[in-house]
Structures are given as structure tokens and as C-alpha cells.
XYZ file of C-alpha atoms in Angstrom:
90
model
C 104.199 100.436 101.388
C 102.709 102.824 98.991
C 102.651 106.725 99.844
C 98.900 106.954 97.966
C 95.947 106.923 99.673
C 92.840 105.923 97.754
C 89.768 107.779 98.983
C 86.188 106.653 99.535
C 82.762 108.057 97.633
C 82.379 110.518 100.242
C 85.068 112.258 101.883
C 83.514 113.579 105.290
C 84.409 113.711 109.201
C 83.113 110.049 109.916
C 85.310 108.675 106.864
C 88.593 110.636 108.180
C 88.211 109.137 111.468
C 88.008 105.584 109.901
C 90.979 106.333 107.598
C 92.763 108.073 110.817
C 94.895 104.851 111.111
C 96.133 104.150 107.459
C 96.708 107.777 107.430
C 98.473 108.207 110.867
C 100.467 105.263 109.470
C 101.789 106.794 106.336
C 102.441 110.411 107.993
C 104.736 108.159 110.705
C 107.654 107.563 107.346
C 107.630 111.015 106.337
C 107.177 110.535 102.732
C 108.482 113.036 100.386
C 105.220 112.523 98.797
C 101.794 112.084 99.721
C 99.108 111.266 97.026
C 95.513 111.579 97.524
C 93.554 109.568 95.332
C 90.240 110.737 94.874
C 89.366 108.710 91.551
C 86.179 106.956 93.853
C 85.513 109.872 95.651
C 81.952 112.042 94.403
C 81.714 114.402 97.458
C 83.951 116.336 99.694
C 82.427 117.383 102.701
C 84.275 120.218 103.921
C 84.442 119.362 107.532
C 86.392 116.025 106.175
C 88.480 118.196 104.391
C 89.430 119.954 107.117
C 90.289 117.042 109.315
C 92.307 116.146 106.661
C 94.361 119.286 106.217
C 94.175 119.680 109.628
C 96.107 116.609 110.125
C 98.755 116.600 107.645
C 99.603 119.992 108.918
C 100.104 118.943 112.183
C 102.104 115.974 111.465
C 104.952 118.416 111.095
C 104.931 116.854 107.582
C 105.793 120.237 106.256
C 108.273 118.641 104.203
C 105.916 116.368 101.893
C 105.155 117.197 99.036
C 101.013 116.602 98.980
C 99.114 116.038 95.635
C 95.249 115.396 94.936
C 94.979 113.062 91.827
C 91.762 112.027 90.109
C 89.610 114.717 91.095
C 86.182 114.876 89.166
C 85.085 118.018 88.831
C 82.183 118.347 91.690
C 85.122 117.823 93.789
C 87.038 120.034 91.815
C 85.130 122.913 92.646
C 85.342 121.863 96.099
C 88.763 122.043 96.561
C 88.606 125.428 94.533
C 86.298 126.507 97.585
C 88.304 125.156 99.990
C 92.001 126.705 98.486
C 93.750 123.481 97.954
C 93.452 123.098 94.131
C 97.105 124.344 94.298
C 97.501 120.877 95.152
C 96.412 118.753 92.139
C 98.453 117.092 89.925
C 97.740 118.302 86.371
């Protein structure tokens, strides 16, 4: 089972609840990695990003390392907005 998950063209609160269960899945082995794949993703809502974050925080998964990967940069500047570029993989 892969530790990447591979995000849709829109990244908002109705997608995180559909990707709850693939998530909830992966957060359940306590990876030592988590990768976000955003290569297909155009638009971060930042409600879904917060569900998101919200999420992995309270997983307790405190001890994954979390990386955003493929970010264009509308989403970019999202992230920049939201204080998790400190997150992508260069």
C-alpha cells in the first residue's frame, strides 16, 4: 500500500469527505511519510484544506513526515496563504 495520496481537480470540503476513507486508511499505519499529490489538482478550497490539516493533526500522526508534491502554482499561492508551503517537496 502506497503512503501517496493523489488528489482530485478541486480540493474542497465535499472532496475530503469522499477521500475521508482512503485517507482514514493510510493515517491507521502511521507512515513515516505522507505524500500529497496534487499533480491533478487546479484549486484548493481552503475549507478542504482545512479538513485536511485538520485531520492529519488529529490523527496523532505527529510523527509523519507530510509533503505536498506537484503543486502548480495557483495552488501554490494557496498553500502560501494558508502557511503550509513549508510542506512541499522542492
Amino acid at each position: 500500500m502506497s503512503n501517496v495520496i493523489h488528489f482530485p481537480d478541486t480540493l474542497d470540503a465535499l472532496e475530503m469527505v469522499r477521500m475521508r476513507p482512503q485517507l482514514t486508511r493510510l493515517l491507521n499505519r502511521h507512515p513515516k511519510q505522507i505524500v500529497l499529490d496534487l499533480a491533478a489538482t487546479r484549486e484548493v478550497k481552503l475549507a478542504g484544506l482545512g479538513i485536511l490539516w485538520d485531520r492529519l493533526r488529529r490523527s496523532g500522526n505527529g510523527h509523519s513526515e507530510i509533503q505536498f508534491l506537484n503543486v502548480s502554482p495557483p495552488v501554490y499561492r494557496t498553500l502560501v496563504r494558508a502557511g503550509v508551503n513549508g510542506f512541499l517537496k522542492s
